[in-house]
Short mmCIF file of C-alpha atoms and ligand atoms in Angstrom, two decimals:
data_model
loop_
_atom_site.label_atom_id
_atom_site.label_comp_id
_atom_site.label_asym_id
_atom_site.label_seq_id
_atom_site.Cartn_x
_atom_site.Cartn_y
_atom_site.Cartn_z
CA MET Q 25 0.00 0.00 0.00
CA SER Q 26 1.37 3.41 -0.86
CA ALA Q 27 1.59 6.06 1.82
CA PRO Q 28 -1.32 8.52 1.87
CA GLU Q 29 -0.41 11.61 -0.11
CA GLU Q 30 0.44 14.72 1.84
CA HIS Q 31 -2.37 17.29 1.93
CA ASN Q 32 -1.80 19.85 -0.80
CA PRO Q 33 -3.71 23.05 0.02
CA LEU Q 34 -3.37 24.16 -3.61
CA LEU Q 35 -5.68 21.35 -4.64
CA ASP Q 36 -8.43 22.52 -2.28
CA GLY Q 37 -11.38 23.72 -4.26
CA LEU Q 38 -9.88 22.45 -7.50
CA ARG Q 39 -11.44 19.83 -9.70
CA ILE Q 40 -8.62 17.43 -9.09
CA LYS Q 41 -8.48 15.70 -5.78
CA ARG Q 42 -5.12 14.14 -6.32
CA ARG Q 43 -1.92 14.82 -8.13
CA PRO Q 44 -1.24 12.69 -11.20
CA ASP Q 45 0.83 9.53 -10.74
CA PRO Q 46 4.58 9.90 -11.01
CA CYS Q 47 5.50 9.95 -14.69
CA ALA Q 48 7.95 11.00 -17.38
CA LEU Q 49 6.77 13.21 -20.23
CA VAL Q 50 8.61 12.76 -23.52
CA ILE Q 51 8.17 15.58 -26.03
CA PHE Q 52 8.93 14.64 -29.63
CA GLY Q 53 9.55 17.86 -31.53
CA ALA Q 54 11.21 19.58 -28.59
CA SER Q 55 13.10 22.05 -30.76
CA GLY Q 56 9.86 23.41 -32.23
CA ASP Q 57 7.85 26.50 -31.46
CA LEU Q 58 5.05 24.70 -29.65
CA THR Q 59 7.42 23.31 -27.01
CA GLN Q 60 8.89 26.72 -26.35
CA LYS Q 61 5.80 28.84 -26.50
CA LYS Q 62 3.20 26.51 -25.01
CA LEU Q 63 4.29 23.17 -23.59
CA ILE Q 64 7.17 24.11 -21.30
CA PRO Q 65 5.49 27.32 -20.08
CA ALA Q 66 2.38 25.24 -19.29
CA ILE Q 67 4.45 22.69 -17.40
CA TYR Q 68 6.10 25.51 -15.47
CA SER Q 69 2.69 26.93 -14.53
CA LEU Q 70 1.58 23.49 -13.32
CA ALA Q 71 4.77 23.31 -11.22
CA TYR Q 72 4.09 26.83 -9.95
CA ARG Q 73 0.74 25.65 -8.59
CA GLY Q 74 2.04 22.37 -7.22
CA LEU Q 75 -0.06 20.35 -9.67
CA LEU Q 76 2.68 18.22 -11.22
CA PRO Q 77 3.27 14.67 -10.04
CA ALA Q 78 5.54 14.41 -7.02
CA SER Q 79 8.04 12.51 -9.19
CA PHE Q 80 8.32 13.95 -12.65
CA ALA Q 81 10.69 14.34 -15.58
CA VAL Q 82 10.54 15.85 -19.06
CA ILE Q 83 12.61 14.42 -21.87
CA GLY Q 84 12.86 16.65 -24.91
CA ALA Q 85 13.55 14.75 -28.12
CA ALA Q 86 14.33 16.26 -31.52
CA ARG Q 87 16.80 16.05 -34.38
CA THR Q 88 18.80 19.10 -33.28
CA GLU Q 89 21.96 18.24 -31.32
CA GLU Q 90 21.71 19.61 -27.82
CA THR Q 91 23.00 18.72 -24.36
CA ASP Q 92 20.81 18.46 -21.28
CA ASP Q 93 22.18 21.77 -20.03
CA GLU Q 94 21.59 23.57 -23.33
CA PHE Q 95 18.03 22.26 -23.38
CA ARG Q 96 17.47 23.45 -19.79
CA GLU Q 97 18.83 26.87 -20.64
CA ARG Q 98 16.61 27.18 -23.71
CA MET Q 99 13.56 26.08 -21.73
CA ARG Q 100 14.36 28.51 -18.93
CA ALA Q 101 14.32 31.33 -21.49
CA ALA Q 102 11.04 29.97 -22.87
CA VAL Q 103 9.48 30.14 -19.40
CA VAL Q 104 10.73 33.68 -18.84
CA ASP Q 105 9.36 34.78 -22.22
CA HIS Q 106 6.11 32.87 -22.46
CA ALA Q 107 4.79 31.60 -19.10
CA ARG Q 108 1.74 33.36 -17.69
CA ASP Q 109 3.26 33.22 -14.20
CA PRO Q 110 6.27 35.18 -13.03
CA PHE Q 111 9.59 33.38 -13.08
CA LYS Q 112 10.44 32.04 -9.63
CA GLN Q 113 13.85 30.57 -9.11
CA GLU Q 114 12.67 28.05 -6.51
CA VAL Q 115 10.01 26.64 -8.85
CA TRP Q 116 12.55 26.37 -11.65
CA ASP Q 117 15.12 24.76 -9.36
CA GLU Q 118 12.67 21.96 -8.66
CA LEU Q 119 11.73 21.46 -12.28
CA ALA Q 120 15.10 21.87 -14.04
CA PRO Q 121 16.94 18.75 -12.75
CA GLY Q 122 14.14 16.64 -14.22
CA LEU Q 123 14.66 18.07 -17.72
CA ARG Q 124 16.65 15.84 -20.06
CA TYR Q 125 17.32 15.92 -23.77
CA SER Q 126 17.76 13.18 -26.33
CA THR Q 127 18.93 13.85 -29.88
CA LEU Q 128 16.69 11.72 -32.00
CA ASP Q 129 16.47 10.97 -35.66
CA PHE Q 130 12.95 9.62 -35.70
CA SER Q 131 13.72 6.68 -37.91
CA ASP Q 132 16.94 5.67 -36.16
CA ASP Q 133 16.67 2.54 -34.04
CA THR Q 134 19.70 3.18 -31.88
CA ALA Q 135 18.43 6.67 -31.05
CA GLN Q 136 15.24 5.03 -29.80
CA ASP Q 137 17.37 2.77 -27.63
CA ARG Q 138 19.11 5.81 -26.17
CA LEU Q 139 15.76 7.39 -25.36
CA ALA Q 140 14.63 4.17 -23.70
CA ALA Q 141 17.83 4.17 -21.64
CA ILE Q 142 17.21 7.75 -20.49
CA LEU Q 143 13.69 6.77 -19.49
CA GLU Q 144 15.01 3.90 -17.39
CA GLU Q 145 17.49 6.27 -15.84
CA VAL Q 146 14.83 8.78 -14.81
CA ASP Q 147 12.73 5.94 -13.44
CA ARG Q 148 15.63 5.05 -11.17
CA GLU Q 149 16.78 8.55 -10.34
CA ARG Q 150 13.50 10.44 -10.16
CA GLY Q 151 11.05 7.67 -9.30
CA THR Q 152 8.83 8.00 -12.36
CA GLN Q 153 7.80 4.34 -12.00
CA GLY Q 154 7.67 3.39 -15.66
CA ASN Q 155 4.69 5.69 -16.33
CA ARG Q 156 5.05 7.58 -19.60
CA VAL Q 157 3.31 10.31 -21.51
CA PHE Q 158 4.59 10.69 -25.07
CA TYR Q 159 3.74 14.04 -26.64
CA PHE Q 160 3.90 14.08 -30.45
CA ALA Q 161 4.54 17.65 -31.56
CA VAL Q 162 5.74 16.41 -34.96
CA PRO Q 163 4.17 16.15 -38.44
CA PRO Q 164 1.74 13.25 -38.89
CA SER Q 165 4.19 11.48 -41.21
CA ALA Q 166 6.67 11.06 -38.33
CA ILE Q 167 4.17 9.69 -35.83
CA GLY Q 168 3.63 6.16 -37.17
CA THR Q 169 7.23 4.97 -36.87
CA LEU Q 170 7.67 6.51 -33.45
CA ILE Q 171 4.55 4.81 -32.16
CA ASP Q 172 5.62 1.42 -33.49
CA GLU Q 173 8.96 1.81 -31.72
CA ILE Q 174 7.27 2.79 -28.46
CA ALA Q 175 4.95 -0.19 -28.69
CA GLU Q 176 7.90 -2.50 -29.31
CA ARG Q 177 9.76 -1.28 -26.25
CA ARG Q 178 6.74 -1.28 -23.99
CA THR Q 179 7.37 -3.18 -20.78
CA GLY Q 180 4.70 -4.43 -18.43
CA GLN Q 181 5.61 -1.75 -15.92
CA GLY Q 182 3.57 1.44 -15.58
CA TRP Q 183 1.10 3.04 -17.96
CA THR Q 184 1.69 4.68 -21.35
CA ARG Q 185 -0.32 7.52 -22.85
CA LEU Q 186 0.06 9.24 -26.19
CA ILE Q 187 -0.79 12.90 -26.76
CA ILE Q 188 -1.05 13.61 -30.46
CA GLU Q 189 -0.97 17.14 -31.80
CA LYS Q 190 -3.00 18.23 -34.74
CA PRO Q 191 -3.06 17.89 -37.68
CA PHE Q 192 -4.18 14.31 -37.18
CA GLY Q 193 -3.53 13.18 -40.75
CA HIS Q 194 -4.02 15.22 -43.89
CA ASP Q 195 -7.38 13.86 -45.02
CA LEU Q 196 -9.83 11.10 -44.11
CA ALA Q 197 -7.76 8.30 -45.63
CA SER Q 198 -4.54 9.29 -43.86
CA ALA Q 199 -6.37 9.89 -40.56
CA LYS Q 200 -7.90 6.42 -40.78
CA GLU Q 201 -4.53 4.93 -41.55
CA LEU Q 202 -2.97 6.69 -38.58
CA ASN Q 203 -5.83 5.65 -36.30
CA ALA Q 204 -5.44 2.04 -37.42
CA ARG Q 205 -1.70 2.12 -36.86
CA ILE Q 206 -2.03 3.55 -33.36
CA THR Q 207 -4.92 1.37 -32.26
CA ALA Q 208 -3.05 -1.73 -33.40
CA ASN Q 209 -0.92 -1.31 -30.26
CA PHE Q 210 -2.75 1.12 -28.02
CA HIS Q 211 -6.23 1.25 -26.61
CA GLU Q 212 -8.43 4.29 -27.32
CA ASP Q 213 -8.24 5.35 -23.66
CA GLU Q 214 -4.45 5.63 -23.97
CA ILE Q 215 -4.75 8.02 -26.92
CA PHE Q 216 -5.18 11.76 -26.41
CA ARG Q 217 -5.75 13.62 -29.69
CA ILE Q 218 -5.31 17.21 -28.74
CA ASP Q 219 -7.44 20.09 -29.93
CA HIS Q 220 -6.30 22.88 -27.70
CA TYR Q 221 -9.55 24.82 -28.15
CA LEU Q 222 -11.22 22.26 -25.90
CA GLY Q 223 -8.76 23.19 -23.17
CA LYS Q 224 -9.83 26.84 -23.26
CA GLU Q 225 -11.83 27.87 -20.20
CA THR Q 226 -14.40 29.71 -22.25
CA VAL Q 227 -15.07 26.68 -24.45
CA GLN Q 228 -15.65 24.56 -21.35
CA ASN Q 229 -17.80 27.34 -19.99
CA MET Q 230 -20.12 26.79 -22.94
CA LEU Q 231 -20.88 23.42 -21.36
CA ALA Q 232 -21.41 25.07 -17.96
CA LEU Q 233 -23.61 27.74 -19.47
CA ARG Q 234 -25.76 25.26 -21.32
CA PHE Q 235 -25.96 22.43 -18.84
CA ALA Q 236 -25.68 24.08 -15.42
CA ASN Q 237 -28.44 26.62 -16.08
CA GLY Q 238 -32.07 25.71 -16.45
CA ILE Q 239 -33.03 28.75 -18.49
CA PHE Q 240 -31.14 28.09 -21.70
CA GLU Q 241 -32.08 24.53 -22.57
CA PRO Q 242 -35.76 25.24 -23.40
CA ILE Q 243 -34.79 27.93 -25.91
CA TRP Q 244 -31.65 26.28 -27.30
CA ASN Q 245 -33.21 25.08 -30.51
CA ARG Q 246 -34.69 25.95 -33.89
CA GLN Q 247 -37.90 27.30 -32.36
CA PHE Q 248 -36.13 30.21 -30.70
CA ILE Q 249 -32.76 30.53 -32.38
CA ASP Q 250 -32.64 32.25 -35.74
CA HIS Q 251 -29.04 31.30 -36.49
CA VAL Q 252 -25.60 30.85 -34.97
CA GLN Q 253 -22.41 32.69 -35.99
CA ILE Q 254 -18.99 31.39 -35.08
CA THR Q 255 -15.89 33.48 -35.78
CA VAL Q 256 -12.28 32.42 -35.26
CA ALA Q 257 -10.40 35.51 -36.40
CA GLU Q 258 -6.67 36.02 -36.10
CA SER Q 259 -4.73 39.18 -36.85
CA ILE Q 260 -1.43 37.32 -37.19
CA GLY Q 261 -0.25 35.94 -40.52
CA ILE Q 262 1.37 32.56 -40.96
CA GLU Q 263 4.48 33.63 -39.04
CA ALA Q 264 7.38 31.33 -39.93
CA ARG Q 265 5.21 28.31 -40.75
CA ALA Q 266 4.93 28.47 -44.54
CA GLY Q 267 6.16 24.88 -44.93
CA TYR Q 268 3.26 23.60 -42.88
CA TYR Q 269 0.63 26.15 -43.84
CA GLU Q 270 1.10 25.80 -47.59
CA GLN Q 271 0.09 22.15 -47.19
CA ALA Q 272 -2.65 22.74 -44.64
CA GLY Q 273 -4.39 26.00 -45.52
CA ALA Q 274 -7.09 27.43 -43.30
CA ILE Q 275 -9.41 24.49 -43.86
CA ARG Q 276 -7.03 21.94 -42.33
CA ASP Q 277 -5.36 24.28 -39.87
CA ILE Q 278 -8.44 25.51 -38.02
CA PHE Q 279 -11.71 24.64 -39.76
CA GLN Q 280 -11.19 20.87 -39.54
CA ASN Q 281 -10.52 20.91 -35.83
CA HIS Q 282 -11.04 24.01 -33.65
CA LEU Q 283 -13.94 25.39 -35.61
CA LEU Q 284 -15.88 22.15 -35.99
CA GLN Q 285 -15.35 21.40 -32.30
CA LEU Q 286 -16.93 24.77 -31.46
CA VAL Q 287 -19.90 23.82 -33.63
CA ALA Q 288 -20.15 20.46 -31.86
CA ILE Q 289 -20.03 21.99 -28.37
CA THR Q 290 -22.68 24.56 -29.31
CA ALA Q 291 -25.04 22.09 -30.92
CA MET Q 292 -24.61 18.90 -28.85
CA GLU Q 293 -27.34 17.34 -26.73
CA PRO Q 294 -26.85 17.31 -22.95
CA PRO Q 295 -24.57 14.36 -22.09
CA ILE Q 296 -25.83 11.99 -19.41
CA ASP Q 297 -22.69 12.62 -17.39
CA PHE Q 298 -19.38 14.38 -17.77
CA THR Q 299 -17.30 11.39 -18.69
CA ALA Q 300 -15.13 11.13 -21.79
CA GLU Q 301 -17.45 8.64 -23.45
CA SER Q 302 -20.71 10.47 -22.78
CA VAL Q 303 -19.43 13.89 -23.84
CA ARG Q 304 -17.79 12.55 -26.97
CA ASN Q 305 -20.80 10.42 -27.89
CA GLU Q 306 -22.89 13.59 -28.03
CA LYS Q 307 -20.32 15.60 -29.97
CA VAL Q 308 -19.84 12.94 -32.60
CA LYS Q 309 -23.59 12.85 -33.23
CA VAL Q 310 -23.46 16.53 -34.19
CA LEU Q 311 -20.48 15.96 -36.47
CA LYS Q 312 -22.29 13.08 -38.14
CA ALA Q 313 -25.38 15.25 -38.59
CA LEU Q 314 -23.47 18.05 -40.32
CA HIS Q 315 -24.80 18.41 -43.80
CA THR Q 316 -22.07 18.75 -46.43
CA PRO Q 317 -22.42 22.32 -47.71
CA GLY Q 318 -22.67 22.89 -51.44
CA PRO Q 319 -20.00 24.97 -53.24
CA LYS Q 320 -22.19 28.08 -53.01
CA HIS Q 321 -22.15 27.80 -49.25
CA VAL Q 322 -18.40 27.79 -48.77
CA VAL Q 323 -16.17 30.81 -49.41
CA ARG Q 324 -12.41 30.76 -49.41
CA GLY Q 325 -10.03 33.66 -49.35
CA GLN Q 326 -6.39 34.61 -49.34
CA TYR Q 327 -5.06 37.89 -47.97
CA GLY Q 328 -3.35 40.55 -50.00
CA ARG Q 329 -1.30 43.41 -48.60
CA GLY Q 330 -2.89 45.64 -46.06
CA PHE Q 331 -2.72 47.21 -42.63
CA VAL Q 332 -3.24 45.23 -39.47
CA GLU Q 333 -3.48 47.12 -36.22
CA GLY Q 334 -1.85 50.10 -37.87
CA GLU Q 335 1.06 48.22 -39.39
CA GLU Q 336 1.59 47.53 -43.05
CA VAL Q 337 1.85 43.82 -43.78
CA VAL Q 338 2.71 41.76 -46.86
CA ALA Q 339 0.35 39.63 -48.89
CA TYR Q 340 0.15 35.88 -48.24
CA ARG Q 341 1.99 35.20 -51.49
CA GLU Q 342 4.83 37.45 -50.35
CA GLU Q 343 5.35 35.61 -47.04
CA GLU Q 344 8.68 33.82 -46.77
CA GLY Q 345 8.49 30.30 -48.12
CA VAL Q 346 5.15 30.78 -49.92
CA ALA Q 347 4.97 30.15 -53.67
CA PRO Q 348 4.28 33.39 -55.59
CA GLY Q 349 1.24 31.81 -57.26
CA SER Q 350 0.06 29.92 -54.16
CA MET Q 351 -3.59 28.91 -54.15
CA THR Q 352 -3.59 28.12 -50.42
CA GLU Q 353 -6.52 29.69 -48.59
CA SER Q 354 -6.03 31.74 -45.44
CA PHE Q 355 -9.77 32.29 -44.88
CA VAL Q 356 -12.86 30.09 -44.97
CA ALA Q 357 -16.50 30.97 -44.37
CA ALA Q 358 -19.33 28.48 -44.63
CA LYS Q 359 -22.99 27.98 -43.98
CA LEU Q 360 -23.52 24.70 -42.20
CA TYR Q 361 -26.63 22.81 -41.18
CA VAL Q 362 -26.97 20.27 -38.41
CA ASP Q 363 -29.60 17.89 -39.67
CA ASN Q 364 -31.45 16.85 -36.54
CA TRP Q 365 -34.65 17.75 -34.68
CA ARG Q 366 -33.06 20.42 -32.56
CA TRP Q 367 -31.42 22.32 -35.39
CA ALA Q 368 -33.10 21.53 -38.73
CA ASP Q 369 -33.09 24.64 -40.98
CA THR Q 370 -31.07 26.72 -38.50
CA PRO Q 371 -27.93 27.97 -40.23
CA PHE Q 372 -24.57 27.90 -38.50
CA TYR Q 373 -22.50 30.56 -40.25
CA VAL Q 374 -18.84 30.04 -39.53
CA ARG Q 375 -15.76 31.97 -40.60
CA MET Q 376 -12.12 31.85 -39.75
CA GLY Q 377 -8.97 33.36 -41.11
CA LYS Q 378 -5.57 34.92 -40.73
CA ARG Q 379 -4.69 38.58 -41.06
CA LEU Q 380 -8.22 39.67 -40.24
CA ALA Q 381 -8.96 42.97 -38.55
CA ARG Q 382 -8.31 41.67 -35.06
CA ARG Q 383 -7.97 38.57 -32.92
CA GLU Q 384 -11.41 37.48 -31.87
CA THR Q 385 -13.08 34.15 -31.28
CA THR Q 386 -16.80 34.36 -30.60
CA ILE Q 387 -19.89 32.20 -30.69
CA ALA Q 388 -23.02 34.28 -31.25
CA ILE Q 389 -26.41 32.73 -30.71
CA GLN Q 390 -28.90 35.00 -32.43
CA PHE Q 391 -32.47 34.54 -31.24
CA LYS Q 392 -35.61 35.21 -33.25
CA ARG Q 393 -37.23 38.58 -32.92
CA ALA Q 394 -40.08 39.10 -30.47
CA PRO Q 395 -43.21 38.05 -32.35
CA HIS Q 396 -45.27 41.18 -31.80
CA PRO Q 397 -43.78 44.27 -30.18
CA PRO Q 398 -46.82 46.19 -28.90
CA PHE Q 399 -45.12 49.58 -29.10
CA GLU Q 400 -45.78 52.52 -31.35
CA ASP Q 401 -44.16 52.51 -34.75
CA GLY Q 402 -40.54 53.52 -34.52
CA ALA Q 403 -40.20 52.91 -30.76
CA ALA Q 404 -38.03 49.86 -31.28
CA GLU Q 405 -36.47 50.89 -34.57
CA GLY Q 406 -32.83 50.50 -33.58
CA LEU Q 407 -33.49 47.34 -31.58
CA ARG Q 408 -31.53 44.29 -32.65
CA PRO Q 409 -32.65 40.74 -31.94
CA ASN Q 410 -31.38 39.13 -28.72
CA VAL Q 411 -27.92 37.71 -29.04
CA LEU Q 412 -26.07 35.57 -26.54
CA LEU Q 413 -22.43 36.21 -27.30
CA ILE Q 414 -19.74 33.94 -25.97
CA HIS Q 415 -16.37 35.69 -26.05
CA VAL Q 416 -14.00 32.75 -26.31
CA GLN Q 417 -11.04 35.16 -26.54
CA PRO Q 418 -9.88 37.80 -25.84
CA ASN Q 419 -11.96 39.65 -23.15
CA GLU Q 420 -13.25 36.26 -22.06
CA GLY Q 421 -16.86 36.35 -20.98
CA VAL Q 422 -20.49 36.17 -22.00
CA SER Q 423 -22.76 38.98 -23.05
CA LEU Q 424 -26.51 39.02 -23.61
CA ALA Q 425 -27.96 41.69 -25.87
CA ILE Q 426 -31.46 42.72 -24.79
CA GLY Q 427 -33.83 45.59 -25.53
CA ALA Q 428 -34.26 48.20 -22.77
CA LYS Q 429 -36.24 51.37 -22.45
CA VAL Q 430 -34.28 54.55 -22.89
CA PRO Q 431 -34.94 56.73 -19.80
CA GLY Q 432 -37.36 59.59 -20.51
CA GLN Q 433 -41.01 60.32 -21.07
CA GLY Q 434 -41.60 58.40 -24.27
CA MET Q 435 -41.13 54.72 -25.05
CA THR Q 436 -37.92 54.26 -27.00
CA ILE Q 437 -36.20 50.93 -26.91
CA ARG Q 438 -32.54 50.29 -27.53
CA THR Q 439 -30.15 47.37 -27.37
CA VAL Q 440 -28.08 47.08 -24.18
CA HIS Q 441 -25.74 44.38 -22.92
CA MET Q 442 -25.69 42.27 -19.79
CA ASP Q 443 -22.08 41.27 -19.41
CA PHE Q 444 -20.19 38.66 -17.48
CA LEU Q 445 -16.45 39.16 -17.72
CA TYR Q 446 -14.03 36.58 -16.30
CA GLY Q 447 -11.68 39.32 -15.19
CA GLY Q 448 -14.41 40.93 -13.08
CA ALA Q 449 -16.13 37.83 -11.71
CA PHE Q 450 -13.20 35.66 -10.66
CA ARG Q 451 -9.95 36.38 -8.94
CA GLU Q 452 -8.11 33.45 -10.52
CA GLY Q 453 -6.33 34.07 -13.81
CA ILE Q 454 -7.35 31.96 -16.79
CA PRO Q 455 -5.05 28.96 -17.25
CA ASP Q 456 -3.62 28.31 -20.67
CA ALA Q 457 -5.40 25.51 -22.54
CA TYR Q 458 -2.22 23.41 -22.55
CA GLU Q 459 -1.98 23.43 -18.75
CA ARG Q 460 -5.41 21.89 -18.50
CA LEU Q 461 -4.83 19.37 -21.26
CA ILE Q 462 -1.38 18.16 -20.18
CA LEU Q 463 -2.69 17.72 -16.64
CA ASP Q 464 -5.78 15.85 -17.90
CA ALA Q 465 -3.64 13.47 -19.96
CA MET Q 466 -1.45 12.76 -16.93
CA LEU Q 467 -4.63 12.07 -14.95
CA GLY Q 468 -5.94 9.83 -17.74
CA ASP Q 469 -9.02 11.97 -18.41
CA ALA Q 470 -9.81 12.11 -22.15
CA THR Q 471 -13.02 14.16 -21.93
CA LEU Q 472 -11.43 17.20 -23.57
CA PHE Q 473 -9.64 15.25 -26.31
CA THR Q 474 -11.07 14.15 -29.64
CA ARG Q 475 -11.97 10.53 -30.22
CA SER Q 476 -11.06 8.76 -33.46
CA ASP Q 477 -14.62 8.85 -34.79
CA GLU Q 478 -14.83 12.62 -34.23
CA THR Q 479 -11.58 13.22 -36.11
CA GLU Q 480 -12.78 11.06 -38.98
CA GLU Q 481 -16.16 12.83 -39.24
CA GLN Q 482 -14.33 16.17 -39.30
CA TRP Q 483 -12.09 14.98 -42.11
CA ALA Q 484 -15.02 13.61 -44.11
CA LEU Q 485 -16.56 17.09 -44.23
CA VAL Q 486 -13.25 18.74 -45.12
CA ASP Q 487 -12.55 16.20 -47.86
CA ALA Q 488 -15.92 16.96 -49.45
CA ILE Q 489 -15.18 20.69 -49.47
CA VAL Q 490 -11.64 20.25 -50.79
CA ALA Q 491 -12.99 18.00 -53.56
CA PHE Q 492 -15.20 20.69 -55.01
CA TRP Q 493 -12.50 23.33 -54.56
CA GLN Q 494 -10.35 21.37 -56.95
CA ARG Q 495 -12.77 22.17 -59.75
CA ASP Q 496 -12.23 25.93 -59.84
CA ARG Q 497 -9.52 28.53 -59.30
CA PRO Q 498 -10.65 31.59 -57.40
CA SER Q 499 -8.80 34.80 -58.06
CA PHE Q 500 -6.50 35.26 -55.10
CA PRO Q 501 -5.77 37.46 -53.21
CA ASN Q 502 -9.37 38.42 -52.59
CA TYR Q 503 -9.24 40.30 -49.30
CA ALA Q 504 -6.92 42.93 -47.94
CA ALA Q 505 -5.07 42.12 -44.74
CA GLY Q 506 -6.75 43.87 -41.82
CA THR Q 507 -10.30 43.48 -43.12
CA TRP Q 508 -12.98 40.88 -42.34
CA GLY Q 509 -12.38 38.69 -45.36
CA PRO Q 510 -13.63 38.55 -48.96
CA ALA Q 511 -16.86 40.23 -50.04
CA ALA Q 512 -18.26 36.80 -50.90
CA ALA Q 513 -18.29 35.98 -47.18
CA ASP Q 514 -20.67 38.90 -46.64
CA ASP Q 515 -22.81 37.82 -49.58
CA LEU Q 516 -23.16 34.38 -48.01
CA LEU Q 517 -25.30 35.97 -45.30
CA HIS Q 518 -26.82 38.82 -47.29
CA ARG Q 519 -28.42 36.26 -49.59
CA ASP Q 520 -30.33 35.03 -46.53
CA GLY Q 521 -31.24 38.56 -45.41
CA ARG Q 522 -28.70 38.41 -42.58
CA SER Q 523 -25.28 39.86 -41.90
CA TRP Q 524 -22.21 39.08 -39.86
CA ARG Q 525 -22.32 40.51 -36.40
CA ARG Q 526 -21.12 44.11 -36.33
CA HIS Q 527 -17.70 44.66 -34.91
C1 BG6 X 6 -3.29 26.48 -34.04
C2 BG6 X 6 -3.08 26.81 -35.49
O1 BG6 X 6 -3.89 25.23 -33.91
O2 BG6 X 6 -4.12 27.45 -33.45
C3 BG6 X 6 -2.50 28.20 -35.64
O3 BG6 X 6 -2.22 25.86 -36.09
C4 BG6 X 6 -3.32 29.21 -34.90
O4 BG6 X 6 -2.40 28.56 -37.01
C5 BG6 X 6 -3.59 28.75 -33.47
O5 BG6 X 6 -2.64 30.45 -34.91
C6 BG6 X 6 -4.58 29.66 -32.77
O6 BG6 X 6 -4.66 29.34 -31.43
P1 BG6 X 6 -5.12 30.39 -30.35
O7 BG6 X 6 -5.14 29.62 -29.08
O8 BG6 X 6 -4.10 31.50 -30.37
O9 BG6 X 6 -6.46 30.87 -30.78
#
């Protein structure tokens, strides 16, 4: 019997009642941006709050030659630059000795042996007990071989979990192939396909909003909702990721995963409980019910030169590493339908893109107008229909637009907002999505990760869209950087007598 764990006051009031088991986290792709900007800062923040396992180690693995000390130094700088918490020497001093590095050519057998030896060493020295989390921050083509090697070296001791970054494959066929390869050796509950949007507080709050409040459920359907608008707008360009982005485009980078997951969370039925299976069963039903939009209902765009937040920026085709005649899209808008009883005939207008006017992710639930306003003509002229607006980021919160009487003798009605802002309501800062997700994987909780059937449904829709895109060549660029996308995206709604939410 193991000794009872010491009481950790930091866990009081938190969802987790225990720290994760001792374990070693191996990051494949440790020289990449994600490790520096997200993973290590998230691990530091977990350490800062005392949420890491009592015995813990991180092994960075990548092709670049690096010593343990060089890796530690680079990660220290990453924490200073990117962690949400201030740098504290004593936190770092606890974490740093557990950081190791292994130079690894992914297809080299002996390198895999070296990694296995390091893992045995940290088991002995740091007490990680043979428990392993492997984080794959590498392109999908590199994952298969690595997973086979891990399976081959698996001993009976401890548990193994795999966290797999997006993109999970490149299309339905490759995703299926990858799923088959992984599940040949690992069980679904050992596989954690990450979609970091699910780790965002505000996305989880959508579940709280819908299922912890009695007032929304009766009106959360086609009878009361006119339509839904989901926007994932970024002001940044493709940064230094042309190699990846040229292959992916907006449809694979964000539409296939983050955006469709937001649709699923908005449209899903209440799960019977909050377990991984129940939540994912409901989400996958929405994804299955998504009607493939026709070509007229999907708009793609690519940015030209323009001004973003006051700065002049180059066109997509002028970005470093992008082909001058590139046909890769940096914007997608679509009108989607969820074909079920709750949502039949209720459009979900979605749009997402890079180099848009500003960074903003929102889910807007637009309700139908009041059936018969009994006021004099003109009294409610400027009144807009009720909108429940979920600010996923930034300015995290929820806002409800309602009509209110303007003070004075007459009866004039105007739209006002009831706001809930995280910053005002809670003292705690908002954790980064990766903190939540890395911790969940170490705890073995897959609720906020995508299941194989979800990924495949998402790809099926994307494949259908990409197939009809191959038939024509739009004239790119078709929107200026710093705007809200091509005119055709506006037309998509105007044709239905609607428009995108005003900014
Ligand atoms: C990633 C995409 O998954 O999400 C990036 O690959 C994008 O292109 C990023 O910039 C956006 O994430 P966030 O959390 O900043 O909205």
